[in-house]
């Protein structure tokens, strides 16, 4: 068994949906003990997003392995008392409750700092704890719309959402990084610093390039499907066998190689329309006609071989089945078996490899699976636990 680098760190999380569970799952991957607090009736509502993985939600099994689940009614005094007992022993507290809920429960960063000076609180919200939208609910697609991401995605006049929960994922990643930074700062300075992340500001950071392009260029990048908005040629084209291959030219050296070795038209290297990157973007339609005509003369396998020979980055356009069968993931042994309620699933290893250690890939818990165990650790006996259950506290 290799060392788990966050072993000894305890995280208590009042979490739901995607952003906070993604942050805490990554802490669990590294060995932190993550105690997930769920509602006695139904638990995290993400458990019911779908039932596709042996009866479990694909979202939930992705986000919640290696955690312990305890059910608590935080609206009851006894439920709150139990949470306080957990927080007294915790290093990190994470919550993504609705607007204002944490403050009403005394679980905001300021209140927690008064009670637990060494606790690192992390708040994940839609629009931040202050400002004119602090009281508004936000979900992933709403934030995709608010940041302008949807206006960049799709084809022609038809905008489209990004096909994954990208705002939630961005917020979860920044929360994870913030918590690790705060743990390091606490270890070196003794000060526990609160972490706050909003979905809007997390995705806003990822929107910086098109934002700068728009502000300083006067128009926003166009919505053009698999084509790159500001680099050409960069996109998917259909080969003679009907299969799409995407390739990218990102330097003048690659442009020369493409013209001479693949397009077989060396005169295009110095053609005034295409001699510079901005020129190729301005004359994208003409360039696409030339590239498309060349693609129609070879099947996808031949296209990729020729592009490889020219040193041009390329790949087929996979569907999800193609991704699941990707030879790199299998050859690098990236899939692991994880126990979930009702069965076993294949799950990907976390993408960060730390030399000399392996991530934890433990089971996904059922709702409240560890409630009795955790309460026993806090000193509750069987009769006390039964009484709490009978009263709906757990």
mmCIF file of C-alpha atoms in Angstrom:
data_model
loop_
_atom_site.group_PDB
_atom_site.id
_atom_site.type_symbol
_atom_site.label_atom_id
_atom_site.label_comp_id
_atom_site.label_asym_id
_atom_site.label_seq_id
_atom_site.Cartn_x
_atom_site.Cartn_y
_atom_site.Cartn_z
ATOM 1 C CA UNK A 1 0.000 0.000 0.000
ATOM 2 C CA UNK A 2 1.521 3.313 -1.058
ATOM 3 C CA UNK A 3 1.333 6.414 1.076
ATOM 4 C CA UNK A 4 -1.827 8.507 0.874
ATOM 5 C CA UNK A 5 -0.540 12.064 1.050
ATOM 6 C CA UNK A 6 -3.616 13.586 2.745
ATOM 7 C CA UNK A 7 -3.975 10.765 5.261
ATOM 8 C CA UNK A 8 -4.839 12.318 8.627
ATOM 9 C CA UNK A 9 -6.815 15.192 7.107
ATOM 10 C CA UNK A 10 -10.547 15.141 7.857
ATOM 11 C CA UNK A 11 -13.028 16.939 5.621
ATOM 12 C CA UNK A 12 -16.667 17.470 6.577
ATOM 13 C CA UNK A 13 -18.817 18.454 3.650
ATOM 14 C CA UNK A 14 -22.434 19.564 3.482
ATOM 15 C CA UNK A 15 -22.555 19.099 -0.251
ATOM 16 C CA UNK A 16 -24.838 18.357 -3.135
ATOM 17 C CA UNK A 17 -24.875 18.247 -6.928
ATOM 18 C CA UNK A 18 -21.469 18.549 -8.651
ATOM 19 C CA UNK A 19 -19.098 21.376 -7.680
ATOM 20 C CA UNK A 20 -18.503 20.651 -3.988
ATOM 21 C CA UNK A 21 -18.573 16.842 -4.362
ATOM 22 C CA UNK A 22 -15.971 17.108 -7.141
ATOM 23 C CA UNK A 23 -13.681 19.158 -4.903
ATOM 24 C CA UNK A 24 -13.998 16.775 -1.962
ATOM 25 C CA UNK A 25 -13.686 13.628 -4.060
ATOM 26 C CA UNK A 26 -10.289 14.817 -5.205
ATOM 27 C CA UNK A 27 -9.290 15.273 -1.566
ATOM 28 C CA UNK A 28 -10.530 11.746 -0.876
ATOM 29 C CA UNK A 29 -8.468 10.464 -3.822
ATOM 30 C CA UNK A 30 -5.389 11.769 -2.012
ATOM 31 C CA UNK A 31 -6.310 10.037 1.234
ATOM 32 C CA UNK A 32 -8.325 12.618 3.154
ATOM 33 C CA UNK A 33 -11.209 11.278 5.195
ATOM 34 C CA UNK A 34 -14.295 12.892 3.683
ATOM 35 C CA UNK A 35 -17.483 12.772 5.753
ATOM 36 C CA UNK A 36 -20.370 13.651 3.468
ATOM 37 C CA UNK A 37 -23.411 15.025 5.292
ATOM 38 C CA UNK A 38 -26.694 14.195 3.547
ATOM 39 C CA UNK A 39 -30.354 14.742 4.292
ATOM 40 C CA UNK A 40 -32.109 11.847 6.062
ATOM 41 C CA UNK A 41 -34.781 11.734 3.368
ATOM 42 C CA UNK A 42 -33.193 11.093 -0.011
ATOM 43 C CA UNK A 43 -29.677 12.380 0.626
ATOM 44 C CA UNK A 44 -27.804 14.336 -2.020
ATOM 45 C CA UNK A 45 -30.303 15.047 -4.808
ATOM 46 C CA UNK A 46 -27.626 14.138 -7.366
ATOM 47 C CA UNK A 47 -28.259 10.522 -6.371
ATOM 48 C CA UNK A 48 -31.446 10.768 -8.438
ATOM 49 C CA UNK A 49 -30.181 12.556 -11.548
ATOM 50 C CA UNK A 50 -30.331 9.233 -13.412
ATOM 51 C CA UNK A 51 -30.226 5.487 -12.702
ATOM 52 C CA UNK A 52 -27.871 4.277 -15.420
ATOM 53 C CA UNK A 53 -24.977 2.749 -13.410
ATOM 54 C CA UNK A 54 -26.403 -0.398 -11.794
ATOM 55 C CA UNK A 55 -29.351 1.696 -10.632
ATOM 56 C CA UNK A 56 -27.168 4.580 -9.434
ATOM 57 C CA UNK A 57 -26.710 8.061 -10.853
ATOM 58 C CA UNK A 58 -23.770 8.440 -13.238
ATOM 59 C CA UNK A 59 -23.065 11.834 -11.657
ATOM 60 C CA UNK A 60 -23.113 10.490 -8.112
ATOM 61 C CA UNK A 61 -20.823 7.508 -8.654
ATOM 62 C CA UNK A 62 -18.335 9.751 -10.457
ATOM 63 C CA UNK A 63 -18.196 12.321 -7.661
ATOM 64 C CA UNK A 64 -18.501 10.391 -4.415
ATOM 65 C CA UNK A 65 -16.175 7.416 -4.220
ATOM 66 C CA UNK A 66 -14.004 6.944 -1.130
ATOM 67 C CA UNK A 67 -16.342 9.027 1.059
ATOM 68 C CA UNK A 68 -18.312 8.230 4.195
ATOM 69 C CA UNK A 69 -21.981 9.185 4.202
ATOM 70 C CA UNK A 70 -23.783 10.322 7.340
ATOM 71 C CA UNK A 71 -27.377 11.551 7.377
ATOM 72 C CA UNK A 72 -28.230 14.566 9.523
ATOM 73 C CA UNK A 73 -31.219 16.862 9.726
ATOM 74 C CA UNK A 74 -29.426 20.195 10.045
ATOM 75 C CA UNK A 75 -32.698 21.974 10.751
ATOM 76 C CA UNK A 76 -32.938 20.121 14.064
ATOM 77 C CA UNK A 77 -30.964 21.145 17.152
ATOM 78 C CA UNK A 78 -29.641 17.630 17.690
ATOM 79 C CA UNK A 79 -28.564 17.340 14.073
ATOM 80 C CA UNK A 80 -26.714 20.617 14.377
ATOM 81 C CA UNK A 81 -25.058 19.447 17.597
ATOM 82 C CA UNK A 82 -23.731 16.376 15.833
ATOM 83 C CA UNK A 83 -22.397 18.508 12.987
ATOM 84 C CA UNK A 84 -20.634 20.732 15.527
ATOM 85 C CA UNK A 85 -19.011 17.653 17.051
ATOM 86 C CA UNK A 86 -17.753 16.657 13.618
ATOM 87 C CA UNK A 87 -16.458 20.153 12.874
ATOM 88 C CA UNK A 88 -14.566 20.256 16.170
ATOM 89 C CA UNK A 89 -12.387 17.391 14.887
ATOM 90 C CA UNK A 90 -12.202 18.436 11.224
ATOM 91 C CA UNK A 91 -9.508 20.200 9.228
ATOM 92 C CA UNK A 92 -11.720 21.366 6.360
ATOM 93 C CA UNK A 93 -15.411 22.188 6.012
ATOM 94 C CA UNK A 94 -16.936 22.438 2.537
ATOM 95 C CA UNK A 95 -20.455 23.576 1.715
ATOM 96 C CA UNK A 96 -22.419 24.571 -1.356
ATOM 97 C CA UNK A 97 -25.747 25.261 0.309
ATOM 98 C CA UNK A 98 -28.274 27.596 -1.277
ATOM 99 C CA UNK A 99 -27.904 31.380 -1.019
ATOM 100 C CA UNK A 100 -27.886 32.540 2.603
ATOM 101 C CA UNK A 101 -28.375 29.058 4.072
ATOM 102 C CA UNK A 102 -24.871 28.727 5.519
ATOM 103 C CA UNK A 103 -25.128 32.056 7.317
ATOM 104 C CA UNK A 104 -28.547 31.158 8.743
ATOM 105 C CA UNK A 105 -27.055 27.951 10.146
ATOM 106 C CA UNK A 106 -23.962 29.688 11.495
ATOM 107 C CA UNK A 107 -21.820 27.826 8.958
ATOM 108 C CA UNK A 108 -20.419 30.854 7.147
ATOM 109 C CA UNK A 109 -16.679 31.461 7.267
ATOM 110 C CA UNK A 110 -16.847 34.286 9.809
ATOM 111 C CA UNK A 111 -18.979 32.337 12.265
ATOM 112 C CA UNK A 112 -16.885 29.191 11.906
ATOM 113 C CA UNK A 113 -13.638 31.109 12.482
ATOM 114 C CA UNK A 114 -14.960 32.247 15.853
ATOM 115 C CA UNK A 115 -15.644 28.655 16.950
ATOM 116 C CA UNK A 116 -12.864 26.699 15.248
ATOM 117 C CA UNK A 117 -9.679 28.668 14.684
ATOM 118 C CA UNK A 118 -7.855 25.860 12.876
ATOM 119 C CA UNK A 119 -10.748 24.869 10.589
ATOM 120 C CA UNK A 120 -10.492 25.773 6.885
ATOM 121 C CA UNK A 121 -13.982 26.647 5.600
ATOM 122 C CA UNK A 122 -14.679 26.465 1.879
ATOM 123 C CA UNK A 123 -17.799 27.991 0.369
ATOM 124 C CA UNK A 124 -18.920 27.290 -3.198
ATOM 125 C CA UNK A 125 -21.721 29.495 -4.500
ATOM 126 C CA UNK A 126 -23.225 30.653 -7.745
ATOM 127 C CA UNK A 127 -22.250 34.317 -7.702
ATOM 128 C CA UNK A 128 -20.254 34.848 -4.494
ATOM 129 C CA UNK A 129 -21.192 35.718 -0.932
ATOM 130 C CA UNK A 130 -21.405 39.449 -1.671
ATOM 131 C CA UNK A 131 -22.531 41.617 -4.552
ATOM 132 C CA UNK A 132 -25.899 42.181 -6.198
ATOM 133 C CA UNK A 133 -26.448 38.514 -7.119
ATOM 134 C CA UNK A 134 -25.420 36.903 -3.854
ATOM 135 C CA UNK A 135 -28.996 35.791 -3.177
ATOM 136 C CA UNK A 136 -29.625 34.256 -6.597
ATOM 137 C CA UNK A 137 -29.599 30.537 -7.270
ATOM 138 C CA UNK A 138 -27.286 29.335 -10.006
ATOM 139 C CA UNK A 139 -26.832 26.069 -11.854
ATOM 140 C CA UNK A 140 -24.244 25.026 -14.398
ATOM 141 C CA UNK A 141 -26.125 25.889 -17.582
ATOM 142 C CA UNK A 142 -27.258 29.232 -16.167
ATOM 143 C CA UNK A 143 -23.616 30.125 -15.580
ATOM 144 C CA UNK A 144 -22.644 28.892 -19.044
ATOM 145 C CA UNK A 145 -25.183 31.383 -20.365
ATOM 146 C CA UNK A 146 -24.106 34.204 -18.053
ATOM 147 C CA UNK A 147 -20.429 33.978 -19.004
ATOM 148 C CA UNK A 148 -21.151 33.963 -22.723
ATOM 149 C CA UNK A 149 -19.864 30.414 -23.192
ATOM 150 C CA UNK A 150 -23.080 29.269 -24.850
ATOM 151 C CA UNK A 151 -22.732 32.065 -27.409
ATOM 152 C CA UNK A 152 -19.419 30.546 -28.516
ATOM 153 C CA UNK A 153 -20.599 26.944 -28.724
ATOM 154 C CA UNK A 154 -22.566 25.397 -31.549
ATOM 155 C CA UNK A 155 -22.815 26.057 -35.261
ATOM 156 C CA UNK A 156 -24.100 29.012 -37.246
ATOM 157 C CA UNK A 157 -27.110 30.553 -35.563
ATOM 158 C CA UNK A 158 -27.695 27.656 -33.165
ATOM 159 C CA UNK A 159 -26.048 28.120 -29.774
ATOM 160 C CA UNK A 160 -25.407 25.060 -27.614
ATOM 161 C CA UNK A 161 -24.446 24.203 -24.075
ATOM 162 C CA UNK A 162 -21.135 22.526 -23.437
ATOM 163 C CA UNK A 163 -21.950 18.843 -23.037
ATOM 164 C CA UNK A 164 -20.515 18.498 -19.517
ATOM 165 C CA UNK A 165 -21.065 20.487 -16.300
ATOM 166 C CA UNK A 166 -18.158 22.762 -17.065
ATOM 167 C CA UNK A 167 -18.990 25.584 -14.623
ATOM 168 C CA UNK A 168 -19.404 23.112 -11.763
ATOM 169 C CA UNK A 169 -16.184 21.346 -12.722
ATOM 170 C CA UNK A 170 -14.270 24.630 -12.895
ATOM 171 C CA UNK A 171 -15.538 25.665 -9.468
ATOM 172 C CA UNK A 172 -14.717 22.244 -8.003
ATOM 173 C CA UNK A 173 -11.193 22.387 -9.399
ATOM 174 C CA UNK A 174 -10.544 25.852 -7.953
ATOM 175 C CA UNK A 175 -12.045 24.845 -4.615
ATOM 176 C CA UNK A 176 -9.769 21.798 -4.513
ATOM 177 C CA UNK A 177 -6.715 23.936 -5.318
ATOM 178 C CA UNK A 178 -7.747 26.568 -2.782
ATOM 179 C CA UNK A 179 -8.173 24.004 -0.027
ATOM 180 C CA UNK A 180 -4.759 22.467 -0.719
ATOM 181 C CA UNK A 181 -3.195 25.931 -0.699
ATOM 182 C CA UNK A 182 -4.893 26.786 2.586
ATOM 183 C CA UNK A 183 -3.777 23.491 4.140
ATOM 184 C CA UNK A 184 -0.207 24.317 3.140
ATOM 185 C CA UNK A 185 -0.524 27.863 4.497
ATOM 186 C CA UNK A 186 -1.918 26.534 7.782
ATOM 187 C CA UNK A 187 0.979 24.076 8.066
ATOM 188 C CA UNK A 188 3.588 26.789 7.449
ATOM 189 C CA UNK A 189 2.024 29.817 9.154
ATOM 190 C CA UNK A 190 -0.510 28.363 11.589
ATOM 191 C CA UNK A 191 -3.300 30.454 10.031
ATOM 192 C CA UNK A 192 -6.409 28.769 8.636
ATOM 193 C CA UNK A 193 -7.605 30.800 5.671
ATOM 194 C CA UNK A 194 -11.153 30.540 4.349
ATOM 195 C CA UNK A 195 -11.669 29.557 0.710
ATOM 196 C CA UNK A 196 -14.470 30.980 -1.432
ATOM 197 C CA UNK A 197 -15.237 30.056 -5.035
ATOM 198 C CA UNK A 198 -18.187 30.973 -7.227
ATOM 199 C CA UNK A 199 -19.299 29.172 -10.355
ATOM 200 C CA UNK A 200 -19.494 32.479 -12.243
ATOM 201 C CA UNK A 201 -15.959 33.565 -11.396
ATOM 202 C CA UNK A 202 -14.470 30.120 -11.965
ATOM 203 C CA UNK A 203 -15.895 29.888 -15.465
ATOM 204 C CA UNK A 204 -15.167 33.587 -16.073
ATOM 205 C CA UNK A 205 -11.462 32.771 -15.697
ATOM 206 C CA UNK A 206 -11.771 30.095 -18.363
ATOM 207 C CA UNK A 207 -13.529 32.618 -20.621
ATOM 208 C CA UNK A 208 -10.671 35.115 -20.446
ATOM 209 C CA UNK A 209 -9.239 34.523 -23.924
ATOM 210 C CA UNK A 210 -12.490 35.119 -25.848
ATOM 211 C CA UNK A 211 -13.251 37.985 -23.472
ATOM 212 C CA UNK A 212 -9.953 39.716 -24.288
ATOM 213 C CA UNK A 213 -10.379 38.948 -27.974
ATOM 214 C CA UNK A 214 -13.798 40.595 -27.910
ATOM 215 C CA UNK A 215 -12.878 43.607 -25.775
ATOM 216 C CA UNK A 216 -9.780 44.506 -27.738
ATOM 217 C CA UNK A 217 -10.743 43.198 -31.156
ATOM 218 C CA UNK A 218 -14.218 44.665 -31.331
ATOM 219 C CA UNK A 219 -16.107 41.465 -32.187
ATOM 220 C CA UNK A 220 -16.454 38.159 -30.405
ATOM 221 C CA UNK A 221 -15.091 34.922 -31.894
ATOM 222 C CA UNK A 222 -17.591 33.276 -34.253
ATOM 223 C CA UNK A 223 -19.539 30.110 -33.457
ATOM 224 C CA UNK A 224 -18.295 27.588 -36.024
ATOM 225 C CA UNK A 225 -18.716 24.056 -34.703
ATOM 226 C CA UNK A 226 -15.515 22.014 -34.605
ATOM 227 C CA UNK A 227 -13.509 24.767 -36.277
ATOM 228 C CA UNK A 228 -11.287 26.903 -34.069
ATOM 229 C CA UNK A 229 -12.567 30.455 -33.877
ATOM 230 C CA UNK A 230 -9.175 32.216 -34.060
ATOM 231 C CA UNK A 231 -6.795 29.674 -35.670
ATOM 232 C CA UNK A 232 -6.999 28.182 -39.168
ATOM 233 C CA UNK A 233 -6.832 25.547 -40.403
ATOM 234 C CA UNK A 234 -7.911 23.905 -37.151
ATOM 235 C CA UNK A 235 -10.985 21.719 -37.223
ATOM 236 C CA UNK A 236 -12.642 18.537 -38.423
ATOM 237 C CA UNK A 237 -12.969 17.613 -42.094
ATOM 238 C CA UNK A 238 -14.665 14.614 -43.713
ATOM 239 C CA UNK A 239 -12.485 12.062 -45.491
ATOM 240 C CA UNK A 240 -13.463 9.915 -48.480
ATOM 241 C CA UNK A 241 -14.833 7.128 -46.250
ATOM 242 C CA UNK A 242 -17.219 9.531 -44.500
ATOM 243 C CA UNK A 243 -15.238 9.675 -41.267
ATOM 244 C CA UNK A 244 -14.146 12.969 -39.724
ATOM 245 C CA UNK A 245 -10.536 13.762 -38.883
ATOM 246 C CA UNK A 246 -9.553 16.847 -36.911
ATOM 247 C CA UNK A 247 -6.158 18.454 -37.376
ATOM 248 C CA UNK A 248 -4.456 21.630 -36.241
ATOM 249 C CA UNK A 249 -1.838 23.958 -37.692
ATOM 250 C CA UNK A 250 -0.396 26.247 -35.009
ATOM 251 C CA UNK A 251 2.941 27.400 -36.407
ATOM 252 C CA UNK A 252 4.399 28.593 -39.671
ATOM 253 C CA UNK A 253 6.563 25.469 -39.812
ATOM 254 C CA UNK A 254 3.442 23.307 -39.651
ATOM 255 C CA UNK A 255 1.730 25.428 -42.296
ATOM 256 C CA UNK A 256 4.617 24.869 -44.681
ATOM 257 C CA UNK A 257 4.586 21.115 -43.995
ATOM 258 C CA UNK A 258 0.821 20.946 -44.543
ATOM 259 C CA UNK A 259 1.033 22.744 -47.885
ATOM 260 C CA UNK A 260 4.020 20.823 -49.206
ATOM 261 C CA UNK A 261 3.415 17.315 -47.867
ATOM 262 C CA UNK A 262 -0.332 16.925 -47.417
ATOM 263 C CA UNK A 263 -2.123 19.469 -49.595
ATOM 264 C CA UNK A 264 0.582 19.024 -52.272
ATOM 265 C CA UNK A 265 0.281 22.722 -53.074
ATOM 266 C CA UNK A 266 3.550 24.421 -52.039
ATOM 267 C CA UNK A 267 2.442 27.620 -53.756
ATOM 268 C CA UNK A 268 -0.025 28.188 -50.901
ATOM 269 C CA UNK A 269 2.852 28.827 -48.489
ATOM 270 C CA UNK A 270 3.366 32.320 -49.884
ATOM 271 C CA UNK A 271 -0.164 32.942 -51.145
ATOM 272 C CA UNK A 272 -1.013 36.412 -49.736
ATOM 273 C CA UNK A 273 -4.366 35.129 -48.468
ATOM 274 C CA UNK A 274 -2.790 32.430 -46.312
ATOM 275 C CA UNK A 275 0.763 33.584 -45.576
ATOM 276 C CA UNK A 276 -0.037 34.602 -41.981
ATOM 277 C CA UNK A 277 -2.204 33.195 -39.193
ATOM 278 C CA UNK A 278 -4.636 36.145 -39.226
ATOM 279 C CA UNK A 279 -4.790 35.899 -43.007
ATOM 280 C CA UNK A 280 -5.760 32.236 -42.857
ATOM 281 C CA UNK A 281 -8.524 33.071 -40.390
ATOM 282 C CA UNK A 282 -9.779 35.945 -42.570
ATOM 283 C CA UNK A 283 -9.879 33.636 -45.601
ATOM 284 C CA UNK A 284 -11.125 30.588 -43.708
ATOM 285 C CA UNK A 285 -13.868 29.704 -46.210
ATOM 286 C CA UNK A 286 -11.459 29.606 -49.157
ATOM 287 C CA UNK A 287 -8.930 27.598 -47.138
ATOM 288 C CA UNK A 288 -11.601 25.152 -45.993
ATOM 289 C CA UNK A 289 -12.575 24.484 -49.604
ATOM 290 C CA UNK A 290 -8.963 23.585 -50.427
ATOM 291 C CA UNK A 291 -8.569 21.340 -47.375
ATOM 292 C CA UNK A 292 -11.945 19.659 -47.882
ATOM 293 C CA UNK A 293 -11.130 18.847 -51.503
ATOM 294 C CA UNK A 294 -7.885 17.186 -50.418
ATOM 295 C CA UNK A 295 -9.700 15.168 -47.726
ATOM 296 C CA UNK A 296 -12.147 13.808 -50.310
ATOM 297 C CA UNK A 297 -9.250 12.126 -52.138
ATOM 298 C CA UNK A 298 -8.175 9.883 -49.228
ATOM 299 C CA UNK A 299 -9.877 7.774 -46.596
ATOM 300 C CA UNK A 300 -9.525 8.693 -42.921
ATOM 301 C CA UNK A 301 -6.722 6.184 -42.255
ATOM 302 C CA UNK A 302 -4.662 7.556 -45.148
ATOM 303 C CA UNK A 303 -5.366 11.148 -44.090
ATOM 304 C CA UNK A 304 -4.092 10.503 -40.570
ATOM 305 C CA UNK A 305 -1.007 8.671 -41.837
ATOM 306 C CA UNK A 306 -0.117 11.531 -44.179
ATOM 307 C CA UNK A 307 -0.676 14.157 -41.497
ATOM 308 C CA UNK A 308 1.471 12.142 -39.098
ATOM 309 C CA UNK A 309 4.248 12.017 -41.677
ATOM 310 C CA UNK A 310 4.025 15.796 -42.038
ATOM 311 C CA UNK A 311 4.226 16.287 -38.268
ATOM 312 C CA UNK A 312 0.689 17.700 -38.048
ATOM 313 C CA UNK A 313 -1.323 16.944 -34.900
ATOM 314 C CA UNK A 314 -4.493 15.055 -35.790
ATOM 315 C CA UNK A 315 -7.041 12.539 -34.524
ATOM 316 C CA UNK A 316 -10.334 10.955 -35.427
ATOM 317 C CA UNK A 317 -13.482 12.466 -33.943
ATOM 318 C CA UNK A 318 -14.622 9.944 -31.338
ATOM 319 C CA UNK A 319 -18.056 9.360 -29.922
ATOM 320 C CA UNK A 320 -18.261 8.270 -26.271
ATOM 321 C CA UNK A 321 -17.868 4.612 -27.163
ATOM 322 C CA UNK A 322 -14.673 5.515 -28.977
ATOM 323 C CA UNK A 323 -13.416 7.395 -25.947
ATOM 324 C CA UNK A 324 -14.183 4.454 -23.649
ATOM 325 C CA UNK A 325 -12.124 2.191 -25.913
ATOM 326 C CA UNK A 326 -9.238 4.655 -26.275
ATOM 327 C CA UNK A 327 -5.973 2.725 -26.637
ATOM 328 C CA UNK A 328 -3.980 5.182 -24.508
ATOM 329 C CA UNK A 329 -6.244 4.731 -21.491
ATOM 330 C CA UNK A 330 -6.104 0.950 -21.716
ATOM 331 C CA UNK A 331 -2.377 0.733 -22.481
ATOM 332 C CA UNK A 332 -1.590 3.035 -19.537
ATOM 333 C CA UNK A 333 -3.848 0.995 -17.244
ATOM 334 C CA UNK A 334 -6.044 3.985 -16.279
ATOM 335 C CA UNK A 335 -9.221 2.050 -15.473
ATOM 336 C CA UNK A 336 -9.994 0.628 -12.016
ATOM 337 C CA UNK A 337 -12.909 -1.304 -10.534
ATOM 338 C CA UNK A 338 -14.883 0.581 -7.885
ATOM 339 C CA UNK A 339 -17.621 -0.829 -5.682
ATOM 340 C CA UNK A 340 -20.919 1.041 -5.757
ATOM 341 C CA UNK A 341 -24.297 0.274 -4.202
ATOM 342 C CA UNK A 342 -25.680 -2.548 -6.315
ATOM 343 C CA UNK A 343 -22.585 -3.518 -8.251
ATOM 344 C CA UNK A 344 -19.106 -2.731 -9.508
ATOM 345 C CA UNK A 345 -18.154 -0.074 -12.050
ATOM 346 C CA UNK A 346 -15.083 0.870 -14.060
ATOM 347 C CA UNK A 347 -13.716 4.290 -13.098
ATOM 348 C CA UNK A 348 -10.796 6.315 -14.374
ATOM 349 C CA UNK A 349 -7.812 7.027 -12.176
ATOM 350 C CA UNK A 350 -7.383 10.729 -11.317
ATOM 351 C CA UNK A 351 -5.295 12.443 -14.005
ATOM 352 C CA UNK A 352 -2.499 13.631 -11.679
ATOM 353 C CA UNK A 353 0.137 10.976 -10.990
ATOM 354 C CA UNK A 354 2.260 11.605 -7.877
ATOM 355 C CA UNK A 355 5.440 9.575 -7.796
ATOM 356 C CA UNK A 356 5.486 6.940 -5.083
ATOM 357 C CA UNK A 357 1.794 7.101 -4.275
ATOM 358 C CA UNK A 358 -1.448 5.752 -5.698
ATOM 359 C CA UNK A 359 -4.862 7.384 -5.394
ATOM 360 C CA UNK A 360 -7.530 5.850 -3.221
ATOM 361 C CA UNK A 361 -10.341 4.281 -5.249
ATOM 362 C CA UNK A 362 -12.690 3.054 -2.523
ATOM 363 C CA UNK A 363 -16.416 2.417 -2.660
ATOM 364 C CA UNK A 364 -19.211 4.889 -3.354
ATOM 365 C CA UNK A 365 -21.381 4.991 -0.209
ATOM 366 C CA UNK A 366 -25.097 4.399 0.030
ATOM 367 C CA UNK A 367 -27.111 7.147 1.735
ATOM 368 C CA UNK A 368 -26.179 7.285 5.407
ATOM 369 C CA UNK A 369 -24.105 4.116 5.185
ATOM 370 C CA UNK A 370 -21.607 5.307 7.804
ATOM 371 C CA UNK A 371 -23.980 7.135 10.136
ATOM 372 C CA UNK A 372 -23.883 4.558 12.930
ATOM 373 C CA UNK A 373 -20.114 4.164 12.703
ATOM 374 C CA UNK A 374 -19.461 7.899 12.835
ATOM 375 C CA UNK A 375 -21.894 8.476 15.695
ATOM 376 C CA UNK A 376 -20.265 5.656 17.650
ATOM 377 C CA UNK A 377 -16.912 7.406 17.169
ATOM 378 C CA UNK A 378 -18.502 10.533 18.673
ATOM 379 C CA UNK A 379 -19.574 8.534 21.737
ATOM 380 C CA UNK A 380 -23.194 7.670 20.950
ATOM 381 C CA UNK A 381 -24.359 4.238 22.058
ATOM 382 C CA UNK A 382 -26.806 1.998 20.191
ATOM 383 C CA UNK A 383 -29.811 3.265 22.146
ATOM 384 C CA UNK A 384 -28.911 6.876 21.469
ATOM 385 C CA UNK A 385 -28.459 6.206 17.779
ATOM 386 C CA UNK A 386 -31.800 4.405 17.593
ATOM 387 C CA UNK A 387 -33.487 7.364 19.301
ATOM 388 C CA UNK A 388 -31.982 9.810 16.807
ATOM 389 C CA UNK A 389 -33.194 7.649 13.934
ATOM 390 C CA UNK A 390 -36.671 7.310 15.383
ATOM 391 C CA UNK A 391 -36.932 11.103 15.638
ATOM 392 C CA UNK A 392 -35.753 11.654 12.062
ATOM 393 C CA UNK A 393 -32.524 13.389 13.115
ATOM 394 C CA UNK A 394 -30.436 10.886 11.143
#
